Tab-separated table of C-alpha atoms and ligand atoms in Angstrom:
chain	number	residue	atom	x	y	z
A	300	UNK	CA	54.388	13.779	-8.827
A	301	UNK	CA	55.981	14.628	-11.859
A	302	UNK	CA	57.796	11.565	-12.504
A	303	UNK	CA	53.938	9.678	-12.216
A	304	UNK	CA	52.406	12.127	-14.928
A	305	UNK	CA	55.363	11.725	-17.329
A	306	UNK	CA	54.922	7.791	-16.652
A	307	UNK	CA	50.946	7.606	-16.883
A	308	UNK	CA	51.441	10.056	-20.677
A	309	UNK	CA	54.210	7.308	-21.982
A	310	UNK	CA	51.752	4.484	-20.740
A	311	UNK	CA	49.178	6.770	-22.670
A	312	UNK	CA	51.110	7.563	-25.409
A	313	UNK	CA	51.833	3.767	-25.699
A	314	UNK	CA	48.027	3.226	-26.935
A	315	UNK	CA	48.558	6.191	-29.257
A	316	UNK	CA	46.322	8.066	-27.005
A	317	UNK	CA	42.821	6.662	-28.697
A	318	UNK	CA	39.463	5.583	-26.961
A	319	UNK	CA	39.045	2.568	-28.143
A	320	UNK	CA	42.239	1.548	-25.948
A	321	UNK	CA	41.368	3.404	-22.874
A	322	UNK	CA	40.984	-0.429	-21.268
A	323	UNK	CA	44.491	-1.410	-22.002
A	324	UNK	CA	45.554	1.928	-21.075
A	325	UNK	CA	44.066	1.260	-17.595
A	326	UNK	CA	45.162	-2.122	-17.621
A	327	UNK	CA	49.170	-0.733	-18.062
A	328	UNK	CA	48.304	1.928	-15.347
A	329	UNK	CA	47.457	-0.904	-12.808
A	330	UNK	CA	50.340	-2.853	-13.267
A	331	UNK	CA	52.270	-0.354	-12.868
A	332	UNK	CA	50.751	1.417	-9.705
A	333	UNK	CA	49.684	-1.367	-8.831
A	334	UNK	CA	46.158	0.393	-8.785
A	335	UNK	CA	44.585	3.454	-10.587
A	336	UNK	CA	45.485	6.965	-8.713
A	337	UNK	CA	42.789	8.987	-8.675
A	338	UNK	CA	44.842	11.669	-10.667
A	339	UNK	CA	45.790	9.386	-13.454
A	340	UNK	CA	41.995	8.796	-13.924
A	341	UNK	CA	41.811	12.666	-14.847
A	342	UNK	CA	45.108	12.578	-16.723
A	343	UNK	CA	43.620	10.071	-18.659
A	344	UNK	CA	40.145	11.581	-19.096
A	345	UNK	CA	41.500	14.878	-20.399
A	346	UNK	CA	44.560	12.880	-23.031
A	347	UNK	CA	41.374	10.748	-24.494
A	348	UNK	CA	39.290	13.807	-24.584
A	349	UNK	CA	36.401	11.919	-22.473
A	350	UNK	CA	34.046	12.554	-19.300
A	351	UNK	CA	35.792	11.764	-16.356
A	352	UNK	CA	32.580	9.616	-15.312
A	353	UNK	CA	32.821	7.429	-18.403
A	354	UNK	CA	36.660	6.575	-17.497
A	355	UNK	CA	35.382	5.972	-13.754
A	356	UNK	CA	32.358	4.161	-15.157
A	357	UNK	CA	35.190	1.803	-16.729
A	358	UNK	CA	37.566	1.597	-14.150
A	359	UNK	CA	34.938	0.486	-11.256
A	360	UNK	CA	33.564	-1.642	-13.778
A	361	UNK	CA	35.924	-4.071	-14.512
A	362	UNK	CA	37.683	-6.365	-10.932
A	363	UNK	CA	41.283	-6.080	-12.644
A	364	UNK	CA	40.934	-2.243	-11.872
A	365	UNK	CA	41.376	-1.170	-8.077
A	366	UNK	CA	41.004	2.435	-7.296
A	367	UNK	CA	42.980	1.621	-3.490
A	368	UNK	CA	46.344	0.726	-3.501
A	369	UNK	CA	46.025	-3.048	-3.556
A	370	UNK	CA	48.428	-5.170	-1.315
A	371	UNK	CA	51.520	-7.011	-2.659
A	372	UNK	CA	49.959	-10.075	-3.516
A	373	UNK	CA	46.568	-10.753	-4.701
A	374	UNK	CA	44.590	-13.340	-3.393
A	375	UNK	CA	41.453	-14.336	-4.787
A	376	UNK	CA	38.820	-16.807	-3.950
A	377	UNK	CA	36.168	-18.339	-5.655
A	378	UNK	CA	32.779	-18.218	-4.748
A	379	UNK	CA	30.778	-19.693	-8.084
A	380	UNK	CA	28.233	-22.237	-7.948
A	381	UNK	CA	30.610	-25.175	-8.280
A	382	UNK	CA	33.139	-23.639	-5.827
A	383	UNK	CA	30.480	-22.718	-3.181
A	384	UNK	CA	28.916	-26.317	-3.117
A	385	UNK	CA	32.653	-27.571	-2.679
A	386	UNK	CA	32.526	-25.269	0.346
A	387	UNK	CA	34.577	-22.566	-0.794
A	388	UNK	CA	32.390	-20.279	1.703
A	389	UNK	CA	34.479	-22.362	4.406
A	390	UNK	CA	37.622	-21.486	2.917
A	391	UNK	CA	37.325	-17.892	2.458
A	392	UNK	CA	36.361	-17.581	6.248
A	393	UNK	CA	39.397	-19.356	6.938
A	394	UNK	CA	41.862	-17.399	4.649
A	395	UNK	CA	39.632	-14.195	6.625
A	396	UNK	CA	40.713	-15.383	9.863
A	397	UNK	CA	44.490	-16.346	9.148
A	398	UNK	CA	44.982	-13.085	7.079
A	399	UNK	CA	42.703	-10.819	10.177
A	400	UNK	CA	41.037	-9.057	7.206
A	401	UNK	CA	37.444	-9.121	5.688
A	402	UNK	CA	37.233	-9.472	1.777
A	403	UNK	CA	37.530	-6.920	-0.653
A	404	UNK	CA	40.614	-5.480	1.588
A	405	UNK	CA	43.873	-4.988	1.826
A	406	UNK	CA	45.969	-6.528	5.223
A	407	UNK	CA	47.262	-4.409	7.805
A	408	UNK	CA	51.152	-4.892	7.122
A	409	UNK	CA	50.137	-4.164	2.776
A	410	UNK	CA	51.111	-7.686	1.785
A	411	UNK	CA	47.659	-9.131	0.934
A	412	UNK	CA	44.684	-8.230	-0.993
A	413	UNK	CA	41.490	-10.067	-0.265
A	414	UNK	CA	39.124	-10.681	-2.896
A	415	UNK	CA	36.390	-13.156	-4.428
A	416	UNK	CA	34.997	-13.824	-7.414
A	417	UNK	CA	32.207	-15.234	-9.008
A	418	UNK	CA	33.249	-18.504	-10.746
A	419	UNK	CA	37.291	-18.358	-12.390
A	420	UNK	CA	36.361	-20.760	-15.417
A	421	UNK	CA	37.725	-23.711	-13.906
A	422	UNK	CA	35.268	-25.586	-11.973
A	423	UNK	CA	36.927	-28.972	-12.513
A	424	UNK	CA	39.294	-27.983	-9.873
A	425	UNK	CA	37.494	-26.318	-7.459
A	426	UNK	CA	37.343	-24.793	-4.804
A	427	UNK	CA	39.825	-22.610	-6.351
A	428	UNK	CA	42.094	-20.015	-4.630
A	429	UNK	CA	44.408	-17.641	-6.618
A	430	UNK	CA	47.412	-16.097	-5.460
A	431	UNK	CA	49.452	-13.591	-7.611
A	432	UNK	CA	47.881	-15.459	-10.754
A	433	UNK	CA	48.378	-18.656	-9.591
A	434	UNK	CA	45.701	-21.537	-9.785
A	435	UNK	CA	45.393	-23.743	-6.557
A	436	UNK	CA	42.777	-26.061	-7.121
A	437	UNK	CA	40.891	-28.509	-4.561
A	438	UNK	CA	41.896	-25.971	-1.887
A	439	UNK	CA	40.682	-26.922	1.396
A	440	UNK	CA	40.953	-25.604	4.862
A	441	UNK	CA	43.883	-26.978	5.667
A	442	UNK	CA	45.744	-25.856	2.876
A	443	UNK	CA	45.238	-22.176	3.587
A	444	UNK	CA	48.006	-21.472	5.488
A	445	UNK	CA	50.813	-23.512	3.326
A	446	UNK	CA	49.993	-21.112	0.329
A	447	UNK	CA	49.431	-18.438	1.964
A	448	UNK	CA	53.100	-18.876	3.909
A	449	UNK	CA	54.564	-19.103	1.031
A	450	UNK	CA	53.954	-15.792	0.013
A	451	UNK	CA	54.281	-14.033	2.957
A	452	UNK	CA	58.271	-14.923	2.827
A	453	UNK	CA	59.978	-12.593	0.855
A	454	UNK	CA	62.217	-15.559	-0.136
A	455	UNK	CA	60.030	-17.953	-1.031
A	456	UNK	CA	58.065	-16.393	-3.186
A	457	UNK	CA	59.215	-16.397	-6.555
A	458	UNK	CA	59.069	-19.752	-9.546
A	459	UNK	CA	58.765	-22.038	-6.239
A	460	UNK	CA	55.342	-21.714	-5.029
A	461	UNK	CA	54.060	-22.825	-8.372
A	462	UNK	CA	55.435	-26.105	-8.919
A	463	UNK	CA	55.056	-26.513	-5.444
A	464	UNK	CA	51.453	-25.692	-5.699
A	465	UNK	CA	50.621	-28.210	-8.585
A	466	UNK	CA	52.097	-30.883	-6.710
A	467	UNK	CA	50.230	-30.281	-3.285
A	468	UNK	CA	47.065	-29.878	-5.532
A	469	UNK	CA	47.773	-33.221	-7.266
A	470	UNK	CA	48.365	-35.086	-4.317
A	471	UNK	CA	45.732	-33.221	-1.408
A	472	UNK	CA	43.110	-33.448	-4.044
A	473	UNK	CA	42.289	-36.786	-5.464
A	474	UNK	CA	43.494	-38.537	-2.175
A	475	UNK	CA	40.943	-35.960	-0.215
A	476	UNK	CA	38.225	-37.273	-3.069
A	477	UNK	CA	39.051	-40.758	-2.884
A	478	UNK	CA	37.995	-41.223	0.952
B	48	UNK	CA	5.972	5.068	-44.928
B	49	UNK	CA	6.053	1.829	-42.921
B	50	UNK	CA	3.058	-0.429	-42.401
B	51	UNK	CA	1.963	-2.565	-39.527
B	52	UNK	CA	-0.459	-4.383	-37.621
B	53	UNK	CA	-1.492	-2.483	-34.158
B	54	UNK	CA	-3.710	-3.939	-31.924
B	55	UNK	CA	-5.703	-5.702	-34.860
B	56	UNK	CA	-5.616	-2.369	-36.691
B	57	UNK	CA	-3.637	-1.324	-40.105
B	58	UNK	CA	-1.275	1.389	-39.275
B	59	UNK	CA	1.928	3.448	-40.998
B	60	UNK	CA	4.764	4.815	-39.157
B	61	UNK	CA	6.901	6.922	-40.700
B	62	UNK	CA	10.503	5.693	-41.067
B	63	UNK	CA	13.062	5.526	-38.005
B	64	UNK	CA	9.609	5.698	-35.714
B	65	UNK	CA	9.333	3.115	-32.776
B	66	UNK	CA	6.792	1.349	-31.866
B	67	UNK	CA	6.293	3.325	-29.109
B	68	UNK	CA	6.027	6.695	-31.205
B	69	UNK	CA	3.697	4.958	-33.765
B	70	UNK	CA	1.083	3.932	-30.823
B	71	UNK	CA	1.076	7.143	-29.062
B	72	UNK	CA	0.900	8.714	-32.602
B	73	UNK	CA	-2.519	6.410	-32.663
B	74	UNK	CA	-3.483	7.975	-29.248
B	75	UNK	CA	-2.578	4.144	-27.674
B	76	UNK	CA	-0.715	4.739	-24.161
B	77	UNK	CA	1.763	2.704	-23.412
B	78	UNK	CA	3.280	3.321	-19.860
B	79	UNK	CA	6.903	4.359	-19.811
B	80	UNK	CA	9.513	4.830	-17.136
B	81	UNK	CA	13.089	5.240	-18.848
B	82	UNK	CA	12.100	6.339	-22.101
B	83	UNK	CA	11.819	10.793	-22.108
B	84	UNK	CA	11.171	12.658	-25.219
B	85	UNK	CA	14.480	14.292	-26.011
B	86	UNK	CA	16.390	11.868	-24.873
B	87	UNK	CA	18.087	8.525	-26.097
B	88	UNK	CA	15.940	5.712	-25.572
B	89	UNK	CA	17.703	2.794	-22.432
B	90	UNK	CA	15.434	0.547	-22.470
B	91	UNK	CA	16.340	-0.161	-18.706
B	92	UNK	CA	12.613	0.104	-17.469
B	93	UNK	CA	11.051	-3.262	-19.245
B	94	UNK	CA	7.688	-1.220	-18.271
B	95	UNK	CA	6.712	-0.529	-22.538
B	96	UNK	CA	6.491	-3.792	-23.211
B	97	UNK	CA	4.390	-4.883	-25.691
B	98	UNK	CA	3.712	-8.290	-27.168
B	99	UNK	CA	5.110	-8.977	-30.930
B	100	UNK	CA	4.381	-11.944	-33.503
B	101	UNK	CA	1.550	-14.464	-33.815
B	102	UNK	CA	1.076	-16.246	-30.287
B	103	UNK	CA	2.733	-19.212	-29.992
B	104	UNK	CA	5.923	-17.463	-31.301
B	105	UNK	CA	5.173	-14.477	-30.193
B	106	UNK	CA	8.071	-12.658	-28.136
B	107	UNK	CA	7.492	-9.683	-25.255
B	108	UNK	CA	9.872	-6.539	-26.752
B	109	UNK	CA	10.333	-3.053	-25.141
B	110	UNK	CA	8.410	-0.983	-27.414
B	111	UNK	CA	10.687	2.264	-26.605
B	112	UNK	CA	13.883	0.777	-29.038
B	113	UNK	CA	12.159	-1.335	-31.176
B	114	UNK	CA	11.735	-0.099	-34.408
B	115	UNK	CA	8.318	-0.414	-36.388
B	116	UNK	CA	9.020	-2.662	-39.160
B	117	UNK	CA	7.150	-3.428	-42.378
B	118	UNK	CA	4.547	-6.407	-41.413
B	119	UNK	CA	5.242	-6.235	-37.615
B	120	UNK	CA	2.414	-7.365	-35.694
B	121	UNK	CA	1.908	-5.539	-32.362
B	122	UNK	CA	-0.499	-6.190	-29.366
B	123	UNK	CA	0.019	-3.830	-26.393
B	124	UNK	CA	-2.533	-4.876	-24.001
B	125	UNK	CA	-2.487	-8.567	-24.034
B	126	UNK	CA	-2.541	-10.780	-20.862
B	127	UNK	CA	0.998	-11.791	-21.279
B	128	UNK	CA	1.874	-7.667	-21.427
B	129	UNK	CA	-0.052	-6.950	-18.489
B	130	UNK	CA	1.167	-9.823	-16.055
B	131	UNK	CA	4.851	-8.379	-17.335
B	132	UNK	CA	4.202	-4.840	-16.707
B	133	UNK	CA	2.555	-5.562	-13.059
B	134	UNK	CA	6.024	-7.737	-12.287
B	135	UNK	CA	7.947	-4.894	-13.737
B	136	UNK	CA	6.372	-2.520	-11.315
B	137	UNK	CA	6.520	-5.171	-8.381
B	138	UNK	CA	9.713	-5.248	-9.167
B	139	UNK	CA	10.556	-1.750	-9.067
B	140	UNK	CA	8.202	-0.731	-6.120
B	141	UNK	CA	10.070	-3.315	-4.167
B	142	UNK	CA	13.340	-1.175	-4.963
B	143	UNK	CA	12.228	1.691	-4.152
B	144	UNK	CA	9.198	1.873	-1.953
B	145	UNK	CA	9.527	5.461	-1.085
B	146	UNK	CA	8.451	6.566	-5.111
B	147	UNK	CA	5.399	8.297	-5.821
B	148	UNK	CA	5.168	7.546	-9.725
B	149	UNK	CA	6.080	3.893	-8.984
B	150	UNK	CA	3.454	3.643	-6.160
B	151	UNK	CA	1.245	5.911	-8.669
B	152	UNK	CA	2.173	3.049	-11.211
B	153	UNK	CA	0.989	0.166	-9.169
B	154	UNK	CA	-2.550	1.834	-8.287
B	155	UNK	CA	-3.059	2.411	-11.797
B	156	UNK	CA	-2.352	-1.053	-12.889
B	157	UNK	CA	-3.510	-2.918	-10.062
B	158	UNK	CA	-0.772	-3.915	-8.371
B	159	UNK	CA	-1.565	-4.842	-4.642
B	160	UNK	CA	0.987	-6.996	-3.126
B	161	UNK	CA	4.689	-6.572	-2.846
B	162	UNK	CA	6.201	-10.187	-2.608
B	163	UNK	CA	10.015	-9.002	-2.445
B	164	UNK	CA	11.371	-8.015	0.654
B	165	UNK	CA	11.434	-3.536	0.397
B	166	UNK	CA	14.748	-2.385	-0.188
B	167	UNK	CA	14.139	1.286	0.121
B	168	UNK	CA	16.642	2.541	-2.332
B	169	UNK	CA	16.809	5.656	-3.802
B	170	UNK	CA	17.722	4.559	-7.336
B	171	UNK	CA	16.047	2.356	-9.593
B	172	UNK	CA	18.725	2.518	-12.079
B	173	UNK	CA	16.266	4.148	-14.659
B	174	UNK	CA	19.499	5.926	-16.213
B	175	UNK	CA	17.328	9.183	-16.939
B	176	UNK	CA	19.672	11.812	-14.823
B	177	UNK	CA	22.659	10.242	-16.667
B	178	UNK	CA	20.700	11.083	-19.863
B	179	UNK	CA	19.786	14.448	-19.467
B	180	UNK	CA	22.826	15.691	-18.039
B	181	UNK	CA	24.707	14.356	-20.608
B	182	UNK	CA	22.496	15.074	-23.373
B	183	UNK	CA	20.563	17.975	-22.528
B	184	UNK	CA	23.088	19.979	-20.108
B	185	UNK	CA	25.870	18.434	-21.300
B	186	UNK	CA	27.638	18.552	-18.015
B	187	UNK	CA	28.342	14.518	-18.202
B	188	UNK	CA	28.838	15.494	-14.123
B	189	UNK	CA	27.092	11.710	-13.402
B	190	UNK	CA	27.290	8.280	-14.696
B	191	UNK	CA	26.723	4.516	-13.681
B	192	UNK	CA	29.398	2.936	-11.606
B	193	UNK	CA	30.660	-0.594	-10.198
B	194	UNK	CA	28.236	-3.330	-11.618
B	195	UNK	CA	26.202	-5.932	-10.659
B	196	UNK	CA	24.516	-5.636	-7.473
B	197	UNK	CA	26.736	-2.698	-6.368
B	198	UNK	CA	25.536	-0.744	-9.449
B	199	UNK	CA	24.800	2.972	-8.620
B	200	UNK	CA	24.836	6.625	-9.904
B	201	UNK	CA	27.572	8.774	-8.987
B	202	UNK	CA	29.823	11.339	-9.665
B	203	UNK	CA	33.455	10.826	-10.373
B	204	UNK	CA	34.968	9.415	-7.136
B	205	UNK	CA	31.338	10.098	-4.917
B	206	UNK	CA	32.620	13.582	-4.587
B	207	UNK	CA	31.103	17.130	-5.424
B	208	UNK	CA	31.718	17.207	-8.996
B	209	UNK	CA	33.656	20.084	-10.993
B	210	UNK	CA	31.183	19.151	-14.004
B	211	UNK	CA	27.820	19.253	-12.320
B	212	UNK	CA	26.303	22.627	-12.647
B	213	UNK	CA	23.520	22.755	-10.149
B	214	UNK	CA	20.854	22.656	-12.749
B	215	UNK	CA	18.758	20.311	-10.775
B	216	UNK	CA	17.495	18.307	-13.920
B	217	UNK	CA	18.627	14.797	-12.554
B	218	UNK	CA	16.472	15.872	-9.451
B	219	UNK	CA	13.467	17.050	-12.094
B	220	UNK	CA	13.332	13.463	-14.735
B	221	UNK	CA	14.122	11.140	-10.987
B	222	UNK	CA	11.012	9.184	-10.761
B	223	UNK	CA	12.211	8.267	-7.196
B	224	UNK	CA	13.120	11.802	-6.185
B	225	UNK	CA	9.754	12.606	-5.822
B	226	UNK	CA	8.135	10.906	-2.671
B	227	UNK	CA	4.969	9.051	-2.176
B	228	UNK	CA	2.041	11.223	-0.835
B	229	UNK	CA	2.843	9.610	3.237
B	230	UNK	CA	6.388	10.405	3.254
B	231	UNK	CA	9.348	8.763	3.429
B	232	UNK	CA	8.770	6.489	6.217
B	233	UNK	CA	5.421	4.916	5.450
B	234	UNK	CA	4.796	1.375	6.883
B	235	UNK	CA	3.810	-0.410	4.037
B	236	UNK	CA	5.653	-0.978	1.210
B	237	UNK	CA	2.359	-0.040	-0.914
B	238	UNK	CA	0.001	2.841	-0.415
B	239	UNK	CA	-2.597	2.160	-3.270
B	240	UNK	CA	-4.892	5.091	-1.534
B	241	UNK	CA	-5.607	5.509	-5.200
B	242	UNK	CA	-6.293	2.054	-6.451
B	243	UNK	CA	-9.963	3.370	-6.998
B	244	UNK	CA	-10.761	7.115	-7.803
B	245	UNK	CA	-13.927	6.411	-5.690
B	246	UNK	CA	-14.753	9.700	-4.032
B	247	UNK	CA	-17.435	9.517	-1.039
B	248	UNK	CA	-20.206	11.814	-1.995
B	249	UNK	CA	-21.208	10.126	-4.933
B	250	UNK	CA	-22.601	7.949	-1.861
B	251	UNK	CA	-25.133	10.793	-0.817
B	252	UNK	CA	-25.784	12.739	-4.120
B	253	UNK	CA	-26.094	11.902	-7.709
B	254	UNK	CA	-23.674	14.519	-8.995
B	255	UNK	CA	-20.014	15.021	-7.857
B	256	UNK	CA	-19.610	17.421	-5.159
B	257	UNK	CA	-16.334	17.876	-5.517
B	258	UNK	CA	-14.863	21.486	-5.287
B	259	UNK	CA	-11.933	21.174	-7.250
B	260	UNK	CA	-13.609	19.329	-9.634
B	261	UNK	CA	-11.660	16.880	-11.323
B	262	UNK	CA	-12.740	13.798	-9.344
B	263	UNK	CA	-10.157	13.069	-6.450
B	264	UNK	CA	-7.388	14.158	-7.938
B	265	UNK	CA	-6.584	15.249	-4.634
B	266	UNK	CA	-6.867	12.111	-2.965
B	267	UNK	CA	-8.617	13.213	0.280
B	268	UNK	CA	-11.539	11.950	0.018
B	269	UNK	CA	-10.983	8.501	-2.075
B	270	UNK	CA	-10.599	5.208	-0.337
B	271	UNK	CA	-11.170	1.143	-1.789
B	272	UNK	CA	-13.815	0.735	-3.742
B	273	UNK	CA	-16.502	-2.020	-1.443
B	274	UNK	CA	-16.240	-4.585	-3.849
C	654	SF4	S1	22.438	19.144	-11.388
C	654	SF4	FE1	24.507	18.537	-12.025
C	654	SF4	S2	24.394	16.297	-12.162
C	654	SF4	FE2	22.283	17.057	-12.188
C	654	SF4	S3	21.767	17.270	-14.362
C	654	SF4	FE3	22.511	19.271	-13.657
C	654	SF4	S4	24.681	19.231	-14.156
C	654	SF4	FE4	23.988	17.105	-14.221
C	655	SF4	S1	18.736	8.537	-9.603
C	655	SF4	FE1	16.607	8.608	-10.321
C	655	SF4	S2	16.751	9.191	-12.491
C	655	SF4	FE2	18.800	8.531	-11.853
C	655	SF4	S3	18.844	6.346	-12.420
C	655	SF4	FE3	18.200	6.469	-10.258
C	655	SF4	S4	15.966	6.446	-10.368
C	655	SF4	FE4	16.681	6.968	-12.420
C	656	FES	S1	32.785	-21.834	-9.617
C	656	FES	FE1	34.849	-21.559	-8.981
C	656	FES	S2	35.851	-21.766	-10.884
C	656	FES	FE2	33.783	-21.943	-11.508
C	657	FES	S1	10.356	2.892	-21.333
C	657	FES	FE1	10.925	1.285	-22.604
C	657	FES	S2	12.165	0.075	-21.298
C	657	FES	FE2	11.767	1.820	-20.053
């Protein structure tokens, strides 16, 4: 317990302990717990010298901040306007199925997390599907499982699945447009 | 001394007022949902509104955080203000069904259909319990969380909170916290029993019979004006 307050105060300290930074002192705190403990919100709270509510007002704010532990990788689907009418509705229902867990949660065995969002900024390619930050545009149905295998081996997962993404998106995605 | 145009009329604010403070300093009301003497203004509410400008450019500006300006024309009871304010309430009343100002609200301003599917909330999202415990108890014990749709007031992790102390004020300023005269589980999503302060025995005798004087400020014996 120790060892996580001494590591949350260097993260702190890091941002020289001001307000204005309490963002990017979040930010650090979920990278490195991989979400925000409950306890580090109040460690936080008291080193800024702010209402707890303000930092939780923040930190459920924002989609980079999780207040559950969030599973190893993060997979994220769009659901914008451009994605939706590219069916990205069909997609996430597929990635639901194959991964048995609704959105906005974490799989059984801790290895995914399941979430949308509301247009990424890249239309162009859509339907888009992130995983662990990377892009995977045209996605379709039948691509689910490929990425998602990918990062469910320990192995694989690693520089590969990104060039290996690009080229599946190249190829799946103008030859699926052309017909 | 600041001067402006109100309702037609040559009038002078004092500096820093509102617009707001300068018409109810003229004895104009404007009705108000967020906005609380003592406390910061939000500007959440969109029910102040008042009209700004010479018509075609005229713009529609909450009247609560705008700040009375040399030469500002203001018209708080146009047609474009009213149709506002009754959407505003619509609005609202379609949030939270179950509120007695809100359904108070829509009686006074002649609001009689609800066209959004009731979502019988308890929160409008006025962001007047945040205010006053903050500002006046300065407990800070609530605040607004998660955004968007999802948006709500809570206390730090939806738990009892060390902070809050029991003072009840967020209960006292809640204009959903107090219930609309059937209950909580009326059938409609709009009671306007007091559309028109109407009462019966004015039917029968030429004076007001009424015992407690003030007429039908109870409500018993009102019902809709035959039009
Ligand atoms: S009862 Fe608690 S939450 Fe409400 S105003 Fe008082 S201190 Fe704040
Ligand atoms: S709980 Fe009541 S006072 Fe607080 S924001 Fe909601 S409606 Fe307004
Ligand atoms: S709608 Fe999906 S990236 Fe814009
Ligand atoms: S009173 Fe002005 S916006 Fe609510």
């Amino acid at each position: 317990m120790d060892t996580d307050k001494t590591r949350i105060q260097s993260l702190i300290d890091k941002h020289q302990g001001l307000k204005k930074n309490l963002v990017a002192i979040l930010l650090d705190i979920q990278e490195s717990f991989n979400y925000l403990p409950p306890e580090s919100l109040r460690q936080v709270a008291k080193a800024l010298g702010m209402p707890l509510i303000d930092v939780l007002g923040v930190a459920t704010f924002y989609r980079a901040f999780s207040l559950r532990p969030r599973g190893k990788h993060m997979c994220l689907v769009c659901l914008g306007t451009a994605c939706h009418v590219r069916g990205a509705q069909k997609i996430l229902e597929e990635i639901e199925r194959k991964l048995d867990v609704p959105a906005g949660e974490n799989t059984k065995d801790g290895q995914f997390t399941l979430e949308t969002a509301a247009c990424l900024g890249c239309c162009a390619i859509g339907p888009v599907v992130v995983v662990d930050g990377a892009y995977q545009g045209h996605a379709t149905i039948r691509k689910v499982a490929p990425i998602l295998d990918k990062y469910r081996k320990p192995k694989a997962s690693g520089k590969r699945p990104k060039a290996a993404a690009k080229t599946a998106t190249r190829k799946g995605g103008r030859a699926a447009r052309k017909k | 001394m600041i001067e402006l145009i109100l309702n037609g009329l040559p009038v002078k604010a004092e500096e820093g007022w509102t617009v707001l403070e300068t018409a109810n300093f003229y004895g104009l009301e404007i009705p108000t949902l967020c906005h609380h003497e003592g406390l910061t203004e939000f500007g959440g509410c969109r029910l102040c509104l008042v009209e700004i400008g010479e018509p075609p450019k005229s713009n529609l500006v909450t009247s609560c955080t705008y700040p009375a300006e040399a030469g500002l024309v203001v018209r708080t009871d146009t047609n474009r203000v009213w149709a506002a304010r009754r959407m505003m309430i619509e609005l609202m009343l379609s949030v939270a069904p179950g509120s007695k100002v809100l359904q108070d609200l829509a009686s006074k301003f002649g609001v009689t259909k609800v066209r959004f599917t009731p979502r019988n909330e308890e929160c409008i999202l006025c962001g007047l319990c945040v205010r006053i415990c903050a500002e006046q108890m300065d407990a800070k014990a609530i605040g607004f969380q998660q955004r968007g749709h999802k948006r709500k007031i809570s206390t730090p992790f939806d738990m009892r909170s060390e902070e809050c102390r029991l003072c009840g004020a967020c209960m006292y300023v809640c204009p959903v916290c107090q219930l609309r005269c059937q209950g909580p589980n009326a059938e409609t999503a709009l009671c306007n029993g007091c559309l028109t302060m109407d009462p019966t025995c004015l039917e029968h005798y030429d004076d007001l019979q009424c015992w407690m004087y003030d007429a039908g400020r109870c409500g018993t014996c009102v019902r809709e004006k035959k039009s």
